[in-house]
Coordinates of C-alpha atoms in Angstrom, one line a residue:
M335 CA 0.3 -0.1 0.4
W336 CA 2.7 2.0 0.7
R337 CA 4.3 1.6 -2.4
A338 CA 0.9 2.3 -4.5
G339 CA 1.0 5.4 -2.8
R340 CA 3.8 6.9 -3.6
V341 CA 3.1 5.7 -7.4
F342 CA 0.3 7.4 -7.2
E343 CA 1.8 10.3 -5.3
H344 CA 4.3 10.9 -8.4
L345 CA 1.4 10.4 -11.2
R346 CA -0.5 13.2 -9.5
R347 CA 2.6 15.8 -9.3
A348 CA 3.7 14.5 -12.4
A349 CA 0.5 14.7 -14.2
V350 CA 1.1 18.0 -15.9
A351 CA 5.1 17.5 -17.5
Y352 CA 3.4 14.1 -18.7
A353 CA 1.0 16.5 -20.5
V354 CA 3.2 18.1 -21.9
L355 CA 5.5 15.9 -23.4
L356 CA 2.4 13.7 -24.8
I357 CA 0.8 16.9 -26.5
T358 CA 4.7 17.4 -28.2
L359 CA 4.9 13.9 -29.6
A360 CA 1.9 14.6 -30.6
L361 CA 2.7 17.8 -31.9
T362 CA 6.3 16.5 -33.7
L363 CA 4.5 13.8 -35.3
L364 CA 1.8 16.5 -36.6
A365 CA 4.6 18.1 -37.7
F366 CA 6.5 15.2 -39.5
Y367 CA 3.4 14.0 -41.5
Y368 CA 2.9 17.6 -42.8
V369 CA 6.4 18.1 -43.8
R370 CA 6.2 14.4 -45.3
E371 CA 2.8 15.6 -47.4
N372 CA 4.1 18.5 -48.7
V373 CA 7.1 17.3 -50.1
E374 CA 5.1 14.3 -51.5
A375 CA 3.3 16.6 -53.2
S376 CA 6.4 18.2 -54.2
A377 CA 7.4 15.4 -55.7
R378 CA 4.3 13.9 -57.2
D379 CA 4.0 17.8 -58.9
Q380 CA 7.6 17.6 -60.1
L381 CA 7.0 14.0 -61.8
D382 CA 4.0 15.4 -63.4
E383 CA 5.0 17.9 -65.2
T384 CA 7.9 16.0 -66.1
V385 CA 5.3 13.5 -67.7
R386 CA 3.5 16.0 -69.2
A387 CA 7.2 17.6 -71.5
A388 CA 8.1 13.8 -71.9
Q389 CA 4.9 13.7 -73.8
D390 CA 5.1 16.2 -75.7
A391 CA 9.1 15.9 -76.7
I392 CA 7.7 12.3 -77.9
D393 CA 5.1 14.1 -80.0
R394 CA 6.9 15.8 -81.5
Q395 CA 10.0 13.9 -82.3
M396 CA 7.0 11.2 -84.0
N397 CA 5.5 14.4 -86.0
S398 CA 9.1 14.8 -87.4
Y399 CA 9.2 11.0 -89.0
V400 CA 5.6 12.0 -90.2
E401 CA 7.1 14.6 -91.9
A402 CA 9.8 13.0 -93.4
M403 CA 7.4 10.3 -95.1
L404 CA 4.9 13.1 -96.0
G405 CA 7.6 14.5 -98.0
S406 CA 9.0 11.7 -99.3
R407 CA 4.7 11.4 -100.8
G408 CA 5.5 14.7 -102.0
L409 CA 8.4 12.7 -104.8
F410 CA 5.0 10.8 -106.0
Y411 CA 2.8 14.1 -106.2
A412 CA 5.6 16.1 -108.0
S413 CA 6.1 13.2 -110.4
S414 CA 4.8 11.5 -113.1
S415 CA 7.0 8.6 -112.0
V416 CA 9.4 8.4 -109.3
E417 CA 12.6 6.5 -110.0
E418 CA 15.3 5.0 -107.8
G419 CA 17.8 7.5 -108.2
E420 CA 15.1 9.7 -106.7
W421 CA 14.1 8.2 -103.6
E422 CA 18.0 7.7 -102.9
N423 CA 18.6 11.7 -103.7
Y424 CA 15.6 12.2 -101.1
G425 CA 17.0 9.8 -98.5
N426 CA 21.0 11.8 -98.9
G427 CA 18.9 15.3 -99.2
I428 CA 17.2 14.9 -95.2
D429 CA 19.9 13.1 -94.2
L430 CA 18.0 9.8 -93.2
E431 CA 21.4 8.0 -91.3
E432 CA 22.2 11.1 -89.1
R433 CA 18.7 13.0 -88.4
Y434 CA 16.5 10.2 -87.9
E435 CA 18.1 7.6 -86.3
G436 CA 15.3 5.6 -85.1
M437 CA 14.5 4.9 -89.0
Q438 CA 16.4 1.8 -89.8
A439 CA 14.5 2.3 -93.5
L440 CA 12.1 4.8 -95.6
G441 CA 10.6 2.3 -98.3
Y442 CA 7.8 2.8 -100.9
A443 CA 5.6 -0.5 -101.2
E444 CA 3.8 0.2 -104.5
R445 CA 0.4 -1.4 -105.2
V446 CA 0.9 -4.5 -108.3
E447 CA -2.3 -5.9 -109.2
T448 CA -2.4 -9.3 -110.5
S449 CA -1.9 -8.7 -114.3
E450 CA 0.9 -6.1 -113.0
R451 CA 2.9 -8.8 -111.4
E452 CA 5.8 -10.0 -113.6
D453 CA 6.6 -6.9 -114.7
F454 CA 7.2 -6.0 -111.1
E455 CA 9.4 -8.9 -111.1
D456 CA 11.2 -8.7 -113.3
Q457 CA 11.9 -5.3 -112.2
I458 CA 12.9 -6.1 -109.0
A459 CA 15.0 -9.4 -110.5
D460 CA 17.3 -7.0 -112.6
R461 CA 18.2 -4.7 -109.5
S462 CA 18.7 -7.5 -107.7
R463 CA 21.1 -8.9 -109.9
E464 CA 22.6 -5.4 -110.5
E465 CA 23.3 -5.3 -106.5
G466 CA 24.4 -8.7 -106.8
L467 CA 21.8 -10.5 -103.9
G468 CA 21.6 -13.0 -106.0
D469 CA 18.6 -15.3 -107.2
R470 CA 15.7 -14.9 -105.0
P471 CA 12.4 -14.4 -105.4
A472 CA 11.2 -11.3 -106.3
L473 CA 8.1 -10.8 -105.2
R474 CA 8.2 -12.2 -101.1
P475 CA 5.8 -14.6 -99.5
E476 CA 5.3 -16.3 -103.0
G477 CA 1.3 -16.8 -104.4
R478 CA -1.4 -15.4 -105.6
R479 CA -3.5 -12.8 -104.3
L480 CA -5.6 -10.3 -105.3
E481 CA -3.3 -7.4 -105.5
Y482 CA 0.3 -7.1 -103.9
F483 CA 2.2 -4.3 -101.9
P484 CA 5.6 -5.4 -101.9
L485 CA 8.6 -2.4 -101.3
A486 CA 9.6 -1.6 -104.8
F487 CA 12.5 1.3 -103.1
V488 CA 14.3 1.1 -99.8
E489 CA 17.0 3.8 -98.4
P490 CA 19.7 3.6 -96.8
S491 CA 20.0 1.3 -99.3
D492 CA 22.3 -1.2 -96.9
E493 CA 22.9 -4.7 -96.5
V494 CA 20.2 -4.9 -93.6
N495 CA 17.4 -2.9 -96.0
Q496 CA 18.7 -5.0 -99.3
N497 CA 16.0 -7.8 -97.5
L498 CA 13.6 -5.6 -97.5
L499 CA 13.7 -5.1 -101.4
G500 CA 10.4 -7.1 -103.0
Y501 CA 8.7 -7.7 -99.3
D502 CA 5.1 -8.0 -99.5
A503 CA 4.0 -7.5 -95.5
Y504 CA 0.3 -7.2 -97.2
P505 CA -0.9 -10.7 -95.6
D506 CA 0.6 -10.2 -92.9
P507 CA -2.8 -9.5 -90.4
V508 CA -0.9 -7.5 -88.4
Y509 CA 0.7 -5.3 -90.7
R510 CA -2.6 -5.4 -92.8
A511 CA -4.9 -3.9 -90.1
A512 CA -2.4 -1.0 -90.0
M513 CA -2.5 -0.9 -93.7
D514 CA -5.8 -0.6 -94.0
R515 CA -6.4 2.1 -91.3
A516 CA -4.2 3.9 -93.2
R517 CA -5.6 3.4 -96.6
D518 CA -9.2 4.2 -95.3
T519 CA -8.3 7.5 -92.9
G520 CA -5.4 8.7 -95.2
Q521 CA -3.2 9.3 -92.0
A522 CA -0.1 7.7 -91.0
Q523 CA -1.0 4.8 -89.3
A524 CA 1.5 2.5 -86.8
T525 CA 0.9 -1.1 -86.2
G526 CA 1.6 -2.2 -82.5
K527 CA 5.3 -3.6 -81.1
D528 CA 7.2 -5.0 -83.8
Y529 CA 10.7 -6.2 -84.0
V530 CA 12.6 -4.2 -86.7
L531 CA 15.8 -5.8 -88.7
T532 CA 19.3 -3.9 -87.9
E533 CA 22.7 -4.5 -88.1
A534 CA 23.9 -6.4 -85.6
P535 CA 25.9 -4.5 -82.7
E536 CA 30.0 -4.7 -81.8
G537 CA 31.1 -8.2 -80.6
S538 CA 27.8 -9.8 -81.7
R539 CA 28.8 -13.4 -84.1
A540 CA 25.2 -12.6 -86.0
D541 CA 25.4 -10.0 -88.9
L542 CA 22.0 -8.6 -88.2
A543 CA 19.6 -8.4 -85.1
L544 CA 16.3 -8.0 -84.5
E545 CA 15.2 -4.9 -82.0
P546 CA 11.9 -3.5 -80.9
G547 CA 10.2 -1.2 -83.0
L548 CA 7.1 -0.7 -85.2
V549 CA 6.2 0.2 -88.3
V550 CA 4.5 3.5 -90.0
Y551 CA 1.9 3.6 -93.3
L552 CA 1.2 6.4 -95.0
P553 CA -1.4 6.2 -98.6
V554 CA -0.2 7.3 -101.8
Y555 CA -3.0 8.2 -103.6
S556 CA -3.6 8.9 -107.4
K557 CA -3.1 12.5 -107.7
D558 CA -5.4 13.4 -109.5
A559 CA -8.3 11.3 -108.2
S560 CA -11.3 12.3 -105.0
V561 CA -10.5 11.0 -101.9
D562 CA -13.6 12.3 -99.6
N563 CA -14.6 9.6 -98.3
V564 CA -13.8 5.9 -97.3
A565 CA -14.7 4.4 -101.2
Q566 CA -13.0 6.9 -102.9
R567 CA -9.6 6.0 -101.1
Q568 CA -10.0 2.4 -101.5
R569 CA -10.5 3.1 -105.5
A570 CA -7.1 5.9 -105.6
L571 CA -4.7 3.6 -103.1
E572 CA -1.2 3.7 -106.0
G573 CA 1.0 2.5 -102.4
F574 CA 1.9 3.0 -99.0
I575 CA 5.5 5.2 -98.1
V576 CA 6.8 2.4 -95.0
A577 CA 8.6 3.9 -92.4
Y578 CA 10.6 1.1 -89.9
L579 CA 11.4 2.6 -86.7
E580 CA 13.7 1.1 -84.3
A581 CA 12.2 2.1 -80.4
E582 CA 15.6 2.9 -78.7
G583 CA 16.8 5.2 -81.8
L584 CA 13.6 6.7 -82.0
L585 CA 13.3 7.7 -78.1
R586 CA 16.8 7.6 -76.6
G587 CA 17.5 10.8 -77.3
T588 CA 14.2 12.0 -76.6
L589 CA 13.7 10.7 -73.2
E590 CA 18.0 10.9 -72.2
S591 CA 17.4 14.8 -71.6
F592 CA 14.9 13.9 -68.3
E593 CA 15.8 14.0 -65.0
P594 CA 17.9 10.1 -64.7
S595 CA 15.9 9.4 -61.5
I596 CA 12.9 9.1 -63.5
D597 CA 12.7 5.4 -65.3
F598 CA 10.3 6.0 -68.6
E599 CA 8.8 3.0 -69.7
I600 CA 6.5 2.1 -73.1
Y601 CA 4.5 -0.6 -73.3
D602 CA 1.9 -1.8 -76.3
G603 CA -1.2 -2.3 -74.6
E604 CA -2.4 -2.7 -71.2
D605 CA 0.0 -5.6 -70.6
L606 CA 2.7 -4.1 -68.9
G607 CA 5.4 -7.0 -69.5
P608 CA 8.1 -8.4 -70.8
N609 CA 6.7 -8.6 -74.0
S610 CA 4.2 -5.4 -75.1
L611 CA 7.6 -3.7 -73.8
L612 CA 8.7 -1.0 -76.0
Y613 CA 10.7 0.6 -74.9
D614 CA 13.0 1.0 -71.3
D615 CA 15.2 3.3 -69.9
D616 CA 17.4 1.1 -67.5
G617 CA 16.4 -2.6 -68.5
V618 CA 15.3 -2.8 -65.2
L619 CA 11.2 -3.3 -65.3
R620 CA 9.2 -1.4 -62.6
A621 CA 5.6 -1.3 -64.6
G622 CA 4.3 -4.6 -63.3
E623 CA 5.9 -4.9 -59.7
T624 CA 2.5 -3.9 -57.3
Q625 CA 2.9 -2.0 -53.8
E626 CA 0.0 -3.6 -52.2
P627 CA 1.3 -5.8 -48.8
V628 CA -0.3 -8.8 -48.6
G629 CA -1.7 -10.2 -45.4
F630 CA -1.8 -8.7 -42.0
F631 CA 2.1 -9.0 -41.2
A632 CA 3.1 -7.8 -44.3
A633 CA 0.5 -5.1 -43.9
I634 CA 2.0 -4.1 -40.8
G635 CA 5.6 -4.4 -41.9
A636 CA 4.7 -2.3 -45.2
F637 CA 3.4 0.8 -42.4
V638 CA 6.2 1.0 -40.0
S639 CA 8.6 0.6 -43.3
S640 CA 6.4 3.8 -44.5
L641 CA 7.5 5.5 -40.9
A642 CA 10.6 5.6 -41.4
S643 CA 11.0 6.1 -44.6
T644 CA 11.9 9.8 -46.3
P645 CA 9.6 10.7 -49.1
A646 CA 12.8 10.7 -51.3
G647 CA 13.7 7.1 -50.9
S648 CA 10.0 6.3 -51.7
E649 CA 9.1 5.8 -55.5
L650 CA 6.4 7.4 -57.2
S651 CA 4.5 5.9 -60.4
D652 CA 2.4 7.1 -63.7
L653 CA 0.6 5.8 -66.3
R654 CA -0.3 8.0 -69.9
Q655 CA -1.3 7.2 -72.8
I656 CA 0.6 8.1 -75.7
D657 CA -0.3 7.9 -79.7
L658 CA 2.3 6.9 -82.2
A659 CA 1.1 7.9 -85.2
G660 CA -2.4 6.5 -84.6
R661 CA -1.2 3.4 -82.5
E662 CA -1.8 4.3 -78.5
Y663 CA 1.3 3.1 -76.7
D664 CA 1.0 2.9 -72.6
L665 CA 4.1 5.5 -70.9

């Protein structure tokens, strides 16, 4: 009883001190959370601003590549018959290899009717022999179709791109969908994620490599034809300007100038996984990671960790849609 009385008396006399201590701790915690929330809000605002700037930069980059395609289409509207030399001069004139690093190939896919097939094959076969490409089918894939869209011109005319001459992508449903959209809308239209044939990196045993990218199609119509509606565009179609774009070259220079602590990843579609990945800044995939704790003890652990962590060490994320030549991707 005597000890209990002493404890009670101590608590009575120290009540004010303990109350002050508790109030001080409460105020400290409130101040901590207030500062933390403000710092996180500032970081979120900075991220939002950076992402918007990145979206604008990607749009400008993509538009510059489409402008190059529009310029090449102008050749067909300014000339009665575009020849191989004119196509080569255009590629050299816009400094294709230096200014458009991501454009692996700029080509023209000509619309060839069944009755015109043999003439086209003869032309491509003659050029292949002149350029030492050996004997191979002049129009690939082989087989009879109502119409063909083989590549008649390709720049730059290097070892990689020479393999594209005579190649008709239209039988492939993936490419045909993009080509049909371009034909019917009159606008440049991109495929989903594709693999673009490029030169192999230094030190590789192979000569060629496949890199993630996309293919863009821009329709070319008859000069004097009316193209006011879909039916007229379908009848007037002469072919497609085709751009094979390698994602690394297209996007690296655009995104590397932003805050290095932000990792940009671009995906084709809603599946944010390796199969749909078009581009990644640092080679470490983060978009598919879950931040939600599972189970009671995991939740407690996450809460305690959040108290100890600092805003600078936390990760913020954002998901935006971007348009790459009529195709929606996730940034």
